[in-house]
């Protein structure tokens, strides 16, 4: 009898722990791993980060409906979102345009509402090569309820220049902090662990 009640206690503890973990993952924070170099140098391949899902409000599970609005995505926010071409894939990019903004890229330079945007964090791996769409794009106006997102590694990023705007409901959350970073077993990047993302 005592063994049965001990087993029942363990099962109850596991069920409660699982339920709490699912609640936290659904509404508060989720882990995400950087798989590509589209956000270099801001985010490195192998960075593991936490995404704050509460930043922009609480959604009904398995829907895009926000039931408790908290705030709106802002220019400069690094967001994780459902890739518009395949919602089962998560992408991470930086918001460069909010609803109503006019976005244009001329000769690799980003313009917002007719003014050149100064971005200290961007990188160009092919500075001497200008390609259509990637380096000459727009102008386009960001529609209501959508955002224009680009990778910081501008020459090596598949982003809104190629597949369009990010719907507000597809945004999973705001990148928050790096909790682990490595290139492999022998190369842990200790200096990146704990860095807040901006």
Coordinates of C-alpha atoms in Angstrom, one line a residue, residues 57-164:
X57 CA 0.7 39.4 -25.6
X58 CA -0.9 36.0 -24.7
X59 CA -2.3 33.9 -27.5
X60 CA -4.9 31.2 -27.4
X61 CA -2.9 27.9 -27.8
X62 CA -2.7 26.7 -31.4
X63 CA -4.1 29.9 -32.8
X64 CA -2.9 33.4 -33.8
X65 CA -5.5 35.1 -31.7
X66 CA -4.1 37.4 -29.0
X67 CA -6.4 37.3 -25.9
X68 CA -4.3 39.5 -23.6
X69 CA -2.4 42.2 -25.6
X70 CA 0.8 43.4 -23.9
X71 CA 2.6 45.4 -26.5
X72 CA 3.4 45.6 -30.2
X73 CA 6.5 44.6 -32.1
X74 CA 8.8 47.6 -32.6
X75 CA 11.5 48.5 -35.2
X76 CA 14.7 46.9 -34.1
X77 CA 13.1 43.9 -32.3
X78 CA 14.6 40.5 -33.1
X79 CA 11.7 38.2 -33.4
X80 CA 11.0 34.5 -33.9
X81 CA 8.1 33.8 -36.2
X82 CA 6.5 31.2 -38.4
X83 CA 8.0 31.2 -41.8
X84 CA 5.3 32.4 -44.2
X85 CA 6.1 29.7 -46.8
X86 CA 5.9 26.9 -44.2
X87 CA 4.4 27.7 -40.7
X88 CA 6.0 24.5 -39.3
X89 CA 9.5 26.3 -39.6
X90 CA 10.6 29.0 -37.2
X91 CA 12.6 31.9 -38.6
X92 CA 14.5 34.7 -36.7
X93 CA 15.0 38.2 -38.1
X94 CA 15.0 41.8 -37.1
X95 CA 12.0 44.0 -37.6
X96 CA 12.9 47.0 -39.9
X97 CA 9.4 48.1 -40.8
X98 CA 6.1 48.4 -38.9
X99 CA 2.6 49.0 -40.3
X100 CA 2.6 52.1 -42.5
X101 CA 6.4 52.3 -43.0
X102 CA 7.6 52.6 -46.6
X103 CA 10.6 50.3 -47.0
X104 CA 13.2 50.5 -49.8
X105 CA 16.7 49.1 -50.4
X106 CA 19.0 51.0 -52.7
X107 CA 22.5 49.8 -53.4
X108 CA 22.4 47.7 -50.2
X109 CA 21.3 50.7 -48.1
X110 CA 18.0 50.4 -46.2
X111 CA 15.6 53.4 -46.5
X112 CA 12.6 53.8 -44.3
X113 CA 10.0 56.5 -45.1
X114 CA 12.5 58.0 -47.5
X115 CA 15.4 58.3 -45.0
X116 CA 18.5 56.1 -44.8
X117 CA 18.5 53.9 -41.8
X118 CA 21.8 53.8 -39.8
X119 CA 22.4 50.2 -38.6
X120 CA 25.6 49.5 -36.8
X121 CA 24.8 45.8 -36.5
X122 CA 24.5 44.8 -40.1
X123 CA 27.1 42.9 -42.2
X124 CA 27.6 42.5 -45.9
X125 CA 29.6 39.4 -47.0
X126 CA 29.6 40.6 -50.6
X127 CA 30.0 44.4 -50.4
X128 CA 31.1 44.8 -54.0
X129 CA 28.3 42.8 -55.6
X130 CA 24.8 44.4 -56.2
X131 CA 22.0 42.0 -57.0
X132 CA 18.3 42.7 -57.9
X133 CA 15.8 42.2 -55.0
X134 CA 18.6 41.5 -52.4
X135 CA 20.3 44.9 -52.9
X136 CA 17.7 46.9 -54.8
X137 CA 14.1 46.5 -53.5
X138 CA 10.9 48.4 -53.3
X139 CA 9.6 50.8 -52.3
X140 CA 6.8 48.9 -50.5
X141 CA 4.4 50.0 -47.8
X142 CA 4.0 47.7 -44.8
X143 CA 0.3 46.8 -44.5
X144 CA -1.7 46.9 -41.3
X145 CA -1.1 43.9 -39.1
X146 CA 2.2 43.0 -40.8
X147 CA 5.9 43.7 -40.4
X148 CA 9.0 43.8 -42.6
X149 CA 11.8 41.7 -41.3
X150 CA 15.4 41.3 -42.4
X151 CA 18.5 39.4 -41.3
X152 CA 21.5 41.4 -40.0
X153 CA 23.7 39.5 -42.4
X154 CA 22.1 41.2 -45.3
X155 CA 23.8 39.4 -48.2
X156 CA 23.0 35.9 -46.8
X157 CA 19.5 36.3 -45.5
X158 CA 16.2 35.0 -47.0
X159 CA 13.8 37.6 -45.5
X160 CA 10.9 39.9 -46.3
X161 CA 12.7 41.1 -49.5
X162 CA 12.1 37.6 -50.9
X163 CA 8.9 36.2 -49.3
X164 CA 7.0 39.2 -48.1

